[in-house]
mmCIF file of N, CA, C and O in Angstrom:
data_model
loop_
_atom_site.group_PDB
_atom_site.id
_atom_site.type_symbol
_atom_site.label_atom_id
_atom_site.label_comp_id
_atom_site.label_asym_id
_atom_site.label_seq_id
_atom_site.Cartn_x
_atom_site.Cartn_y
_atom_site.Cartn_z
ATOM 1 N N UNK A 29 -26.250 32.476 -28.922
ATOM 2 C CA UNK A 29 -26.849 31.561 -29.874
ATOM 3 C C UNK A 29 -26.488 30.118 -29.520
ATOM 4 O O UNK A 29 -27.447 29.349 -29.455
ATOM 5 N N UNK A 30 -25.429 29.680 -29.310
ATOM 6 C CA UNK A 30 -24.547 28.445 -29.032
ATOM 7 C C UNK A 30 -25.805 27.660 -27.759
ATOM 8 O O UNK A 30 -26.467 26.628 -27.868
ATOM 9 N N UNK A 31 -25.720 28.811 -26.463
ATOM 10 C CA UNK A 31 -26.058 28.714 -25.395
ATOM 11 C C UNK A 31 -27.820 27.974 -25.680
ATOM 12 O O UNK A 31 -28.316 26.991 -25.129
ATOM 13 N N UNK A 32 -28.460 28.952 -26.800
ATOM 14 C CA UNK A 32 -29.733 28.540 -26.815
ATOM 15 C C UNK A 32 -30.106 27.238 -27.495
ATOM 16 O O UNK A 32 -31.089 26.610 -27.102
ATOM 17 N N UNK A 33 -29.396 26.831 -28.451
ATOM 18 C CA UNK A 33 -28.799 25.435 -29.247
ATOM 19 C C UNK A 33 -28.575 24.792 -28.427
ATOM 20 O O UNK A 33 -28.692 23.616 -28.769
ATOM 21 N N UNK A 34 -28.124 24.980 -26.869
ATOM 22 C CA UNK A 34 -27.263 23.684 -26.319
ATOM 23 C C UNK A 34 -28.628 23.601 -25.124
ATOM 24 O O UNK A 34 -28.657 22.779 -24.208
ATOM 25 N N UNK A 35 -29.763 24.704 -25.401
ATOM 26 C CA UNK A 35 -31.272 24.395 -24.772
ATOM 27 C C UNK A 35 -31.712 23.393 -25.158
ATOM 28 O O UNK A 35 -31.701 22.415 -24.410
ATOM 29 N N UNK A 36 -32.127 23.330 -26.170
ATOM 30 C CA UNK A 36 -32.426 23.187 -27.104
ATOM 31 C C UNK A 36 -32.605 21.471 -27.232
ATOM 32 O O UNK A 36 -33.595 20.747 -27.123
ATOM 33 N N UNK A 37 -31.329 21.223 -27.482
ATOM 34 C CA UNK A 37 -30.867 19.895 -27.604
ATOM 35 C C UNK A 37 -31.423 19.323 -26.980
ATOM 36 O O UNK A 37 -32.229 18.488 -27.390
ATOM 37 N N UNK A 38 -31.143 19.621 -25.474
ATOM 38 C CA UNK A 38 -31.513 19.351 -24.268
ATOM 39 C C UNK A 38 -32.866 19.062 -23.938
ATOM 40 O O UNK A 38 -33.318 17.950 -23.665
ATOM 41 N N UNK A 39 -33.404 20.012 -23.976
ATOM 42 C CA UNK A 39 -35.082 19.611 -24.142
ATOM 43 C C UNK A 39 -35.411 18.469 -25.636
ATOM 44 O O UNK A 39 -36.541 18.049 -25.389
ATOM 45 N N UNK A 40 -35.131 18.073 -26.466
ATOM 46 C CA UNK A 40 -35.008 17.671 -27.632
ATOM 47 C C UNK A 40 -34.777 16.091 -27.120
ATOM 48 O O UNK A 40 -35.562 15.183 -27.392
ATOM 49 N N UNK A 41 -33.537 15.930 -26.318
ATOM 50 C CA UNK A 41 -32.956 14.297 -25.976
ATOM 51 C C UNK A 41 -34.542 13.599 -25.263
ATOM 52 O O UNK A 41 -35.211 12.578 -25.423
ATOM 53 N N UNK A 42 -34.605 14.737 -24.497
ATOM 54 C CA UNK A 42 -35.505 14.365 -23.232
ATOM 55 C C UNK A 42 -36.992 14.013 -23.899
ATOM 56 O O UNK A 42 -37.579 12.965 -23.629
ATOM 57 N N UNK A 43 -37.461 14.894 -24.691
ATOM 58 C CA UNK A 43 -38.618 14.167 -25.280
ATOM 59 C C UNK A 43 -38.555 12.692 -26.060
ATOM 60 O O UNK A 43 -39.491 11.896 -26.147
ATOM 61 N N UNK A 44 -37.076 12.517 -26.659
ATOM 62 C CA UNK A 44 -37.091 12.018 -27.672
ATOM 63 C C UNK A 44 -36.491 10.438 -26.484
ATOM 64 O O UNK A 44 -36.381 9.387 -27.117
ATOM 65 N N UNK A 45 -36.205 10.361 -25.158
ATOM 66 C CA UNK A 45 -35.888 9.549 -24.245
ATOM 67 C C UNK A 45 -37.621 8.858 -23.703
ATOM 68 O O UNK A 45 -38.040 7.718 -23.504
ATOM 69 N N UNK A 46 -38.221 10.207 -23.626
ATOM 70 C CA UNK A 46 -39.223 9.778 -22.740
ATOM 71 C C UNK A 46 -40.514 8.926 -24.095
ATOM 72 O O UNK A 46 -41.577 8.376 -23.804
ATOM 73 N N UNK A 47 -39.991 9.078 -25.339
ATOM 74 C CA UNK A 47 -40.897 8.929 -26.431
ATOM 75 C C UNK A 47 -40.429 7.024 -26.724
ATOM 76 O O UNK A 47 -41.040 6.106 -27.272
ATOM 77 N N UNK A 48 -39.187 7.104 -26.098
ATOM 78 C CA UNK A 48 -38.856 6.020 -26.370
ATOM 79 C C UNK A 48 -39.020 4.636 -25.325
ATOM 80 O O UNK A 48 -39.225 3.444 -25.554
ATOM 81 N N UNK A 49 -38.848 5.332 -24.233
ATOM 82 C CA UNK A 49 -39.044 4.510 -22.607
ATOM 83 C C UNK A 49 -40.424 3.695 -22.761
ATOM 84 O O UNK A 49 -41.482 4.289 -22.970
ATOM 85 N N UNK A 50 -40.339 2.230 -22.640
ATOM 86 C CA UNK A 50 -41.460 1.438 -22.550
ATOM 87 C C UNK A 50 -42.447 1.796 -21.142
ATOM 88 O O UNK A 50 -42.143 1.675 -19.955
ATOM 89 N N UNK A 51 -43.645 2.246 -21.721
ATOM 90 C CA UNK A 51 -44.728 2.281 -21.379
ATOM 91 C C UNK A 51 -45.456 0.937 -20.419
ATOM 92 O O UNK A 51 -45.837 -0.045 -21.056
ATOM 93 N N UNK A 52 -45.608 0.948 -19.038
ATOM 94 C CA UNK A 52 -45.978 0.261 -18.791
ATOM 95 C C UNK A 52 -46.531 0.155 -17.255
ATOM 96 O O UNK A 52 -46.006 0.862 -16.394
ATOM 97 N N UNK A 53 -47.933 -1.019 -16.821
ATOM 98 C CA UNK A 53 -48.240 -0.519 -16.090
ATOM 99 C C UNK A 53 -49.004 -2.210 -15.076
ATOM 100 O O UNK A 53 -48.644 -3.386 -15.144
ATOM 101 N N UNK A 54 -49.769 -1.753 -14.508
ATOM 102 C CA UNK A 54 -50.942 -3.199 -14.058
ATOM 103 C C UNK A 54 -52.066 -2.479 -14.211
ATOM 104 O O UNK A 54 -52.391 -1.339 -14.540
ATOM 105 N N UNK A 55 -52.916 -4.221 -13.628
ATOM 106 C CA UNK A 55 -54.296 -3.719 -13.960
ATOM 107 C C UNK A 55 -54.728 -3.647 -12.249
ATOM 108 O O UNK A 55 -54.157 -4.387 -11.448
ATOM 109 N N UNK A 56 -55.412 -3.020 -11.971
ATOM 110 C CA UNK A 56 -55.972 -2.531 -10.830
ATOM 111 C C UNK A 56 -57.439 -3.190 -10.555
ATOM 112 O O UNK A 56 -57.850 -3.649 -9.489
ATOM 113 N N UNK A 57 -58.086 -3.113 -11.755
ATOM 114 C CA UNK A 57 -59.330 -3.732 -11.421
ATOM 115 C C UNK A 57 -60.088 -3.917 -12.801
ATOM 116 O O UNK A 57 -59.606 -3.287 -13.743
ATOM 117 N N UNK A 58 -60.976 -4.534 -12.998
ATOM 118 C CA UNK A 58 -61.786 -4.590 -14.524
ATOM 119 C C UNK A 58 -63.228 -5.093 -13.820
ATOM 120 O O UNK A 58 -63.379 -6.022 -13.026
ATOM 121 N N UNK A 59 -64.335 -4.091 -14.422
ATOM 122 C CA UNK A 59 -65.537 -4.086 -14.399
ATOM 123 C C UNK A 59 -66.191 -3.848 -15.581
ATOM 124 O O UNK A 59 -66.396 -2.705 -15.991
ATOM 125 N N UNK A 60 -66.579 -4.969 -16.234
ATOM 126 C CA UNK A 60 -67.189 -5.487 -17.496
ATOM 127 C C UNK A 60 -66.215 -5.395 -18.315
ATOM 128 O O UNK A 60 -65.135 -5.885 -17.986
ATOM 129 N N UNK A 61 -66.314 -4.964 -19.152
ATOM 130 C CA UNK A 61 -65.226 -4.508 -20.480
ATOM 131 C C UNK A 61 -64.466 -3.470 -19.999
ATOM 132 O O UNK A 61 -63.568 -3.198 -20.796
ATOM 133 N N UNK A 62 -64.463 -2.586 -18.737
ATOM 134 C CA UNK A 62 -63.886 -1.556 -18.303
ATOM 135 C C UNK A 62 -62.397 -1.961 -17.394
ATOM 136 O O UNK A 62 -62.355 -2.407 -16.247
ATOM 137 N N UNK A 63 -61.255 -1.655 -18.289
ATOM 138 C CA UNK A 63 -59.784 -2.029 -17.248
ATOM 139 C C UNK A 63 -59.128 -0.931 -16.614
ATOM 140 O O UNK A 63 -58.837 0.109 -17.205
ATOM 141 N N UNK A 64 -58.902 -1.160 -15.437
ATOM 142 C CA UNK A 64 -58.293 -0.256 -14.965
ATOM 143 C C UNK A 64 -56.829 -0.205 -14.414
ATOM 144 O O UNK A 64 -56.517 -1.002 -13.529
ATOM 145 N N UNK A 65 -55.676 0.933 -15.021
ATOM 146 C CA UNK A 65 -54.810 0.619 -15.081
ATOM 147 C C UNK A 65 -54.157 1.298 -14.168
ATOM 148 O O UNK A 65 -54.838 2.313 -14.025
ATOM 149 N N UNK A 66 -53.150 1.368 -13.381
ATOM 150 C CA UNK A 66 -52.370 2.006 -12.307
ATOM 151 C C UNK A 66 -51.402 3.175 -12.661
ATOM 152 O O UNK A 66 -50.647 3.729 -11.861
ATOM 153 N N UNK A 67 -51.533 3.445 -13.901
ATOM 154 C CA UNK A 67 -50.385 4.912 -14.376
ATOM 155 C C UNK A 67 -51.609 5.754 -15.676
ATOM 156 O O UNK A 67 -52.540 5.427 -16.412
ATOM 157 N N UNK A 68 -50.989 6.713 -15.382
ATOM 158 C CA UNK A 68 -51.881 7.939 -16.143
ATOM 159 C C UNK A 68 -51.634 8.855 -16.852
ATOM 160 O O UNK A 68 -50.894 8.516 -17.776
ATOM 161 N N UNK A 69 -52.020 10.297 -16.862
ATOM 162 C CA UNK A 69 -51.060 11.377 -17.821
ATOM 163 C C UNK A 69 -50.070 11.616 -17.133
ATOM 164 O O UNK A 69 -49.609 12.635 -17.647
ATOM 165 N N UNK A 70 -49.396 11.320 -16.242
ATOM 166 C CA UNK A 70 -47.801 11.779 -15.513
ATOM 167 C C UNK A 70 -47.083 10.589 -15.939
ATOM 168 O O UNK A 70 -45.870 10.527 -15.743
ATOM 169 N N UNK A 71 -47.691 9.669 -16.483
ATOM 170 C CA UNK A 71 -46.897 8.369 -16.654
ATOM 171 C C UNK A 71 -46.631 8.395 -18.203
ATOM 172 O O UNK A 71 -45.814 7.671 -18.772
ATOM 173 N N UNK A 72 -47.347 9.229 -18.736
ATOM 174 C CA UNK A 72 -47.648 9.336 -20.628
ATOM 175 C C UNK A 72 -48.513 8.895 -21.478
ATOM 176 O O UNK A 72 -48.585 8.910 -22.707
ATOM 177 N N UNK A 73 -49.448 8.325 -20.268
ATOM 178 C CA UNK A 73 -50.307 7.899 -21.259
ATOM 179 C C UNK A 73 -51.829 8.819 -21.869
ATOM 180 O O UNK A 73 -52.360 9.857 -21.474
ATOM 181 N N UNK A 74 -52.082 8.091 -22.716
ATOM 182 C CA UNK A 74 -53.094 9.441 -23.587
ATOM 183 C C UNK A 74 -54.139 8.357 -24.510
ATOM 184 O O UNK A 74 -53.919 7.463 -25.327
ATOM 185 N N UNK A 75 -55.296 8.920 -23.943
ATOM 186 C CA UNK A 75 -56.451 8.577 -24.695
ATOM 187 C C UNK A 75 -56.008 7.914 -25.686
ATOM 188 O O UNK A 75 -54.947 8.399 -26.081
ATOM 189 N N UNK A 76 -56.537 6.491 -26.614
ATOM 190 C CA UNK A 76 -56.461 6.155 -27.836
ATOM 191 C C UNK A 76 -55.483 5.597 -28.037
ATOM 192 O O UNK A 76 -55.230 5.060 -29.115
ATOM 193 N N UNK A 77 -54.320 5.608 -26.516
ATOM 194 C CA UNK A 77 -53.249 4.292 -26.798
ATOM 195 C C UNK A 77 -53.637 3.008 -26.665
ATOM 196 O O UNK A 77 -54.723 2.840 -26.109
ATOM 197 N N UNK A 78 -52.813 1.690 -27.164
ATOM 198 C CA UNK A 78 -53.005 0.721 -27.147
ATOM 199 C C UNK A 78 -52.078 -0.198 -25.878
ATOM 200 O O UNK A 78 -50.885 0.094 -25.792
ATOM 201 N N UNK A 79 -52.530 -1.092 -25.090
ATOM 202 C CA UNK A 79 -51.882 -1.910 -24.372
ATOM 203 C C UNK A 79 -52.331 -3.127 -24.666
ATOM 204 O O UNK A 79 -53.443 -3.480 -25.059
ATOM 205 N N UNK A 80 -50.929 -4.012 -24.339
ATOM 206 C CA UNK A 80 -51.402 -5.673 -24.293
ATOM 207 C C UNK A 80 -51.422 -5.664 -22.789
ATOM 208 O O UNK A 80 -50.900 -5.006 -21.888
ATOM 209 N N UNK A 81 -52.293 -6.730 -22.913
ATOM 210 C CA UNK A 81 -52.407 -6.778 -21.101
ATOM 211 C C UNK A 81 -51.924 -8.558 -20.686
ATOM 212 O O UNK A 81 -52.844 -9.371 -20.596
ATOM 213 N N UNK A 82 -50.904 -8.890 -20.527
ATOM 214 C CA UNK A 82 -50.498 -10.247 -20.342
ATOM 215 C C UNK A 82 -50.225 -10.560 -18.621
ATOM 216 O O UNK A 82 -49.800 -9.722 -17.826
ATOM 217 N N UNK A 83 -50.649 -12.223 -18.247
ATOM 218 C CA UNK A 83 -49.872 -12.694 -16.943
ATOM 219 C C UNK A 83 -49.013 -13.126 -17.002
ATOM 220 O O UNK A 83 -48.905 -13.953 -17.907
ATOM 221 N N UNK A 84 -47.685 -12.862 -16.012
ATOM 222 C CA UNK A 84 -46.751 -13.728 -15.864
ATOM 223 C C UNK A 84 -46.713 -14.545 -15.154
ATOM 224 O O UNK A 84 -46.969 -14.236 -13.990
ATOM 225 N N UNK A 85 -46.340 -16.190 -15.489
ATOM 226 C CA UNK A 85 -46.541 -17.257 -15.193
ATOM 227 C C UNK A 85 -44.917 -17.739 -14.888
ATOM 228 O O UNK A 85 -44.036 -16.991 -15.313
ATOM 229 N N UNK A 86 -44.614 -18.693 -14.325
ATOM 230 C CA UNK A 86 -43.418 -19.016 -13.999
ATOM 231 C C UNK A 86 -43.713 -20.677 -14.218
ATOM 232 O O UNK A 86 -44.624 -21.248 -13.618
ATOM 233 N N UNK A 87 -42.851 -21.325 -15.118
ATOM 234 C CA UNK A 87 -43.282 -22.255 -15.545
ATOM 235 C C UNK A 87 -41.902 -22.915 -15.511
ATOM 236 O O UNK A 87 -41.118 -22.187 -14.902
ATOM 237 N N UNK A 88 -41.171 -24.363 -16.080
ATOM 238 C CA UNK A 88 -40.401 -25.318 -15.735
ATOM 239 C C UNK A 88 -40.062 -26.211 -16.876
ATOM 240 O O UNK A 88 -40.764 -27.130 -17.297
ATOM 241 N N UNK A 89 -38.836 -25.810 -17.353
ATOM 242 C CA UNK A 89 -38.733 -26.451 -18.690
ATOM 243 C C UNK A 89 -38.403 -27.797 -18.419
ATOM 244 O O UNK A 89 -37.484 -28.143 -17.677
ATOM 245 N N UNK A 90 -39.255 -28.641 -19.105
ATOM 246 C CA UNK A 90 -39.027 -29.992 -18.711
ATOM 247 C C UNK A 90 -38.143 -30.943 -19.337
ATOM 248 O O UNK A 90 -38.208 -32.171 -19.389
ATOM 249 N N UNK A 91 -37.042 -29.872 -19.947
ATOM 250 C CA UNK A 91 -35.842 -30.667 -20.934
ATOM 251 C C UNK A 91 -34.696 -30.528 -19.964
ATOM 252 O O UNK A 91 -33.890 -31.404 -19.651
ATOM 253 N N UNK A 92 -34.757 -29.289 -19.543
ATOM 254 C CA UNK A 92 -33.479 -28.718 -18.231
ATOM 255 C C UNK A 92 -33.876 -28.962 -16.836
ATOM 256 O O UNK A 92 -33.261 -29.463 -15.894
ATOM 257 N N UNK A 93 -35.170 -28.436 -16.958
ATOM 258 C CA UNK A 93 -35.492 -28.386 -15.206
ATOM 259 C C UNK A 93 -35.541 -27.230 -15.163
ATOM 260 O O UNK A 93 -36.329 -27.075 -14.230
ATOM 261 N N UNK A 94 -35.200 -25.997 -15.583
ATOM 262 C CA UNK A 94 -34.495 -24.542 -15.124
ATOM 263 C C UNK A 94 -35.990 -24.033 -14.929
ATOM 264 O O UNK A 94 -36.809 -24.655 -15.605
ATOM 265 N N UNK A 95 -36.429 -23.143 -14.229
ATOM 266 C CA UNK A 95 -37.580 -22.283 -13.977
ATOM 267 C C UNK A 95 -37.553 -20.980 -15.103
ATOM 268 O O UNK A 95 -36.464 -20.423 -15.244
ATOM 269 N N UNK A 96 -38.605 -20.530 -15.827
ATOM 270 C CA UNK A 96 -38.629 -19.934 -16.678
ATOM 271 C C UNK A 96 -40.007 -19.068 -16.830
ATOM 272 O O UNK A 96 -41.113 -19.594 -16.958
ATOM 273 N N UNK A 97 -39.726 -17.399 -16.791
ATOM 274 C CA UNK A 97 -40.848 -17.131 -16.546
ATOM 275 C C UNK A 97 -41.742 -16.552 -17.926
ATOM 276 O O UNK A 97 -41.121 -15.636 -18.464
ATOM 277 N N UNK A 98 -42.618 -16.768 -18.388
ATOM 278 C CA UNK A 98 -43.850 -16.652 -19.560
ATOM 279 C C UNK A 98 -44.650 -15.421 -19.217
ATOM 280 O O UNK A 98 -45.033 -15.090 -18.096
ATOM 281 N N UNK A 99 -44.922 -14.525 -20.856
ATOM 282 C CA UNK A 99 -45.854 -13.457 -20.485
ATOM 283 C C UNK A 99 -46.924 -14.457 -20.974
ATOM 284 O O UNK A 99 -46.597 -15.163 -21.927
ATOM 285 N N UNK A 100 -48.376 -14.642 -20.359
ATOM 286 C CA UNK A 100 -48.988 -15.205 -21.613
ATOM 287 C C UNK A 100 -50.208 -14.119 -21.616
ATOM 288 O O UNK A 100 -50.822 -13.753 -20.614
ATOM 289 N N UNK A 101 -50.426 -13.684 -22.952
ATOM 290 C CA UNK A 101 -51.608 -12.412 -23.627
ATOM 291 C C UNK A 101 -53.109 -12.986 -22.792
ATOM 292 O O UNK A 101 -53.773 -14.013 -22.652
ATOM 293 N N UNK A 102 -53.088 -11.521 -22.371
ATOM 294 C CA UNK A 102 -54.419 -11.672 -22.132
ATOM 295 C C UNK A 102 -55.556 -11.269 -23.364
ATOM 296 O O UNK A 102 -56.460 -11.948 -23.851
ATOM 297 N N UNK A 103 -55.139 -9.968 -23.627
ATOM 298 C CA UNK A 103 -56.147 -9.213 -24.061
ATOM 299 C C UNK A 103 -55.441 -7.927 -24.737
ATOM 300 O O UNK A 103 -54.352 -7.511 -24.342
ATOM 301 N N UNK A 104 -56.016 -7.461 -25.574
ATOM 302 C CA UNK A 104 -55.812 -5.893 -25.935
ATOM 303 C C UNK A 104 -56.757 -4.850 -25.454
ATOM 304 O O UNK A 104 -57.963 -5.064 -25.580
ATOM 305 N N UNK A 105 -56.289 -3.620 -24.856
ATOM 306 C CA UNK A 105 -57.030 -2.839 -24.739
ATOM 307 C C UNK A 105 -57.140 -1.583 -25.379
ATOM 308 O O UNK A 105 -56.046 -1.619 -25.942
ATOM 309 N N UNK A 106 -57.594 -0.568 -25.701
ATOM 310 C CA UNK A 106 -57.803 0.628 -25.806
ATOM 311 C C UNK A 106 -57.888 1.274 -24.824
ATOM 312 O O UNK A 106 -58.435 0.715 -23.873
ATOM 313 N N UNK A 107 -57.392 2.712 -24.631
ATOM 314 C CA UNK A 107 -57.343 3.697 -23.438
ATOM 315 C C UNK A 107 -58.569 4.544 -23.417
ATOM 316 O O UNK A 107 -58.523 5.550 -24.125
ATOM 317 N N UNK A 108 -59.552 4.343 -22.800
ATOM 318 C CA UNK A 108 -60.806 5.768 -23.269
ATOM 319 C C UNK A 108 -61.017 6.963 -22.199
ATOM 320 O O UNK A 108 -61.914 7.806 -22.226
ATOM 321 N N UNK A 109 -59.791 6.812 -21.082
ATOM 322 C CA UNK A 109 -60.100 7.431 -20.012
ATOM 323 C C UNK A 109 -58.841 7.654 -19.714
ATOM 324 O O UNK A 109 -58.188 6.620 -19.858
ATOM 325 N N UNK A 110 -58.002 8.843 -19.244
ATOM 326 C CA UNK A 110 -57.169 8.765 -18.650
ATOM 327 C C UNK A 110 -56.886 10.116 -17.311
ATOM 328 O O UNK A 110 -57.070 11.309 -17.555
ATOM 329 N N UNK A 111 -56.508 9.687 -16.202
ATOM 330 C CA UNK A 111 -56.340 10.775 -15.364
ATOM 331 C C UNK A 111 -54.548 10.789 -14.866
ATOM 332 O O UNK A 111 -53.602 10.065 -15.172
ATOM 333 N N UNK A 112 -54.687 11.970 -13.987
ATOM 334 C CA UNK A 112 -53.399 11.960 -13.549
ATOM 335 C C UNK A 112 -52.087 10.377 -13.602
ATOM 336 O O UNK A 112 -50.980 10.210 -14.113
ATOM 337 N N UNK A 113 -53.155 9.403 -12.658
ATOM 338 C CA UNK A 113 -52.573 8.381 -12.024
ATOM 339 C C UNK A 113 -53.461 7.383 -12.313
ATOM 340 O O UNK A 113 -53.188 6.471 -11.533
ATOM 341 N N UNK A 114 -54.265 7.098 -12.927
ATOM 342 C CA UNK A 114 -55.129 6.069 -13.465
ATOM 343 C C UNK A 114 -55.585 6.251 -14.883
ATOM 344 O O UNK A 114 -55.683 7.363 -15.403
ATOM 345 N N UNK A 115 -55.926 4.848 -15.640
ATOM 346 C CA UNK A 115 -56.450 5.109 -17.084
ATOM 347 C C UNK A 115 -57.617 4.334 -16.988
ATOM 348 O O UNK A 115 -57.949 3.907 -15.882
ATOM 349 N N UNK A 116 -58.447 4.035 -18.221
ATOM 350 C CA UNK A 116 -58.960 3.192 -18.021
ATOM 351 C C UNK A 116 -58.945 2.821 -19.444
ATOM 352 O O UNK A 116 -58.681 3.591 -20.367
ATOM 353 N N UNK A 117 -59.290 1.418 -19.557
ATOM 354 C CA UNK A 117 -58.804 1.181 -21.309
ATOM 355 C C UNK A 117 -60.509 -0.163 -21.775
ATOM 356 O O UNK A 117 -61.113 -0.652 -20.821
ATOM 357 N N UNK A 118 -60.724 -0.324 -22.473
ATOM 358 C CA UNK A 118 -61.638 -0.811 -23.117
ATOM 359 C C UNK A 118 -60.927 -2.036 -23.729
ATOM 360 O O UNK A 118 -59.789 -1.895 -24.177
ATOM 361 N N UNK A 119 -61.761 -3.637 -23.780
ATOM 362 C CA UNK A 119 -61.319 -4.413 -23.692
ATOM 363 C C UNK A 119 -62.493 -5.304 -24.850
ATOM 364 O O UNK A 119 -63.479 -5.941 -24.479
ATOM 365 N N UNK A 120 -62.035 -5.111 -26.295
ATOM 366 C CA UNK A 120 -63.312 -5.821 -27.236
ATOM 367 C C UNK A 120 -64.308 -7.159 -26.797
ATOM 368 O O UNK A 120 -63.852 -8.271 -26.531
ATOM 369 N N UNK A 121 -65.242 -6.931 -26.788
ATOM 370 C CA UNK A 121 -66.187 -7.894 -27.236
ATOM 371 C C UNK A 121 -65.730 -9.326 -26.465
ATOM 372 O O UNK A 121 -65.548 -10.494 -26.810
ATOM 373 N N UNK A 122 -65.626 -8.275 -24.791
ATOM 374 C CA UNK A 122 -65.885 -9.796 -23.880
ATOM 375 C C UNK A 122 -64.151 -10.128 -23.455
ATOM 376 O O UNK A 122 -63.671 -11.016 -22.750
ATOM 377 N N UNK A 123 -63.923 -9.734 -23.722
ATOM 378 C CA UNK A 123 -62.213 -10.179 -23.958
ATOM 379 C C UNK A 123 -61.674 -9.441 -22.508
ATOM 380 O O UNK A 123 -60.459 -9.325 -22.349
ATOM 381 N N UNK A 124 -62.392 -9.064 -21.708
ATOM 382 C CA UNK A 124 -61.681 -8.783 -20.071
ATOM 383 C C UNK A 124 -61.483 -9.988 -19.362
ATOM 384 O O UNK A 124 -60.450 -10.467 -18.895
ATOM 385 N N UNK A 125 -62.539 -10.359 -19.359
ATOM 386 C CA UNK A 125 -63.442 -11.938 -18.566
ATOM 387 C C UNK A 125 -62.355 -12.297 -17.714
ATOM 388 O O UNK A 125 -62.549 -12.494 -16.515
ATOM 389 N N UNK A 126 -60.495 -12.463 -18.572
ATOM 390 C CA UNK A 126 -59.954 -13.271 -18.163
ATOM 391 C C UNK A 126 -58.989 -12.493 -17.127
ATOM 392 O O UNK A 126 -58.499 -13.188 -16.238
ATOM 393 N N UNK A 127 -58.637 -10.986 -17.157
ATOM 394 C CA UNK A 127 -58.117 -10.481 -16.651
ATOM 395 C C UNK A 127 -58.492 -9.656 -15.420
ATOM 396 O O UNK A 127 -59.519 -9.020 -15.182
ATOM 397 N N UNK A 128 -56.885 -9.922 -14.382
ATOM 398 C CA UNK A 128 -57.323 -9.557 -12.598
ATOM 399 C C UNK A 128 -56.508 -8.407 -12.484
ATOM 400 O O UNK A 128 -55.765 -7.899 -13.324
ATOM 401 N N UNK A 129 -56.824 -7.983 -11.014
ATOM 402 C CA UNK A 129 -55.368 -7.376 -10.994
ATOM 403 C C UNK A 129 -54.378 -7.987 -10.500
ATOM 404 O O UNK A 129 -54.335 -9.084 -9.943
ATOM 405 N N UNK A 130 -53.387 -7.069 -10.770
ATOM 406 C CA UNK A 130 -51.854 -7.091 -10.707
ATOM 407 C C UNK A 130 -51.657 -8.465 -12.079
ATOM 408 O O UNK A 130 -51.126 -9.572 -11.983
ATOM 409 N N UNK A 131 -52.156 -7.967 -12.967
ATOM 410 C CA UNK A 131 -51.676 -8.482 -14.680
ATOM 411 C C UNK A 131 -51.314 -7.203 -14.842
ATOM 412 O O UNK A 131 -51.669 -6.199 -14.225
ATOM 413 N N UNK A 132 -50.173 -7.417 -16.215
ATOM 414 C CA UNK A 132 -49.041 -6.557 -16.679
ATOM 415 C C UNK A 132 -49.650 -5.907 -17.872
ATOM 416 O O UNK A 132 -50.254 -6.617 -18.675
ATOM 417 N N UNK A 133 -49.582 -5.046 -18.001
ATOM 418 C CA UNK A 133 -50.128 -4.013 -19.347
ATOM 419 C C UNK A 133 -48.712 -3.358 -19.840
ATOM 420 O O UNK A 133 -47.883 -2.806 -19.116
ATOM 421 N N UNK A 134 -48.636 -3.572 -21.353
ATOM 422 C CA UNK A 134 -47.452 -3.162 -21.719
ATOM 423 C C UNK A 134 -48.030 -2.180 -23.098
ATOM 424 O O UNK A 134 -49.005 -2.735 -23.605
ATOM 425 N N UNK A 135 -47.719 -1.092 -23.685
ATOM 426 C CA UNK A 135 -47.936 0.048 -24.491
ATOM 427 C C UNK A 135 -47.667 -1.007 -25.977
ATOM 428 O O UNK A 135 -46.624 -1.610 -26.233
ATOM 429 N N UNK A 136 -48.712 -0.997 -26.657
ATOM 430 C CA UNK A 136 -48.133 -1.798 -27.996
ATOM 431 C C UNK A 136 -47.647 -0.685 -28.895
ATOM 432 O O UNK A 136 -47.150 -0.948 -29.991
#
């Protein structure tokens, strides 16, 4: 009994690790409202999730001088497609336009 409890657990941490691990990915390519993202169902992702899709910019605070790097939002997407190793996510009403690849998609 002990033995199957200490299964148990075990399988238990691991979902409850991988449920927690930030989700995240790039964009590969976007054709019209269609984004395409570089991780898939081996990565966790699943139909009907949400990503922000932001660039990072490296910018220069002009009080210090120090280099400082910025996510700035692109867009939100929806997931309507997902395979092994690619997703593809839906991008409202025009709102791709601005996004390339290798921009950062993060799981909201």
């Amino acid at each position: 009994v002990a033995q199957k409890i200490a299964e148990q657990l075990e399988t238990t941490e691991i979902k409850v690790v991988e449920t927690f691990k930030p989700l995240e990915g790039y964009v590969m390519g976007v054709e019209g409202d269609q984004v395409f993202l570089n991780i898939g169902n081996k990565d966790g992702v699943v139909k009907g999730m949400n990503f922000s899709v932001s660039r990072t910019k490296e910018m220069v605070d002009p009080v210090s001088g120090q280099k400082k790097v910025v996510q700035m939002p692109l867009a939100d997407i929806k997931i309507v497609s997902v395979q092994e190793d690619v997703s593809v996510g839906m991008a409202p009403n025009g709102s791709s336009k601005g996004i390339q690849p290798k921009d950062y998609a993060k799981r909201k």
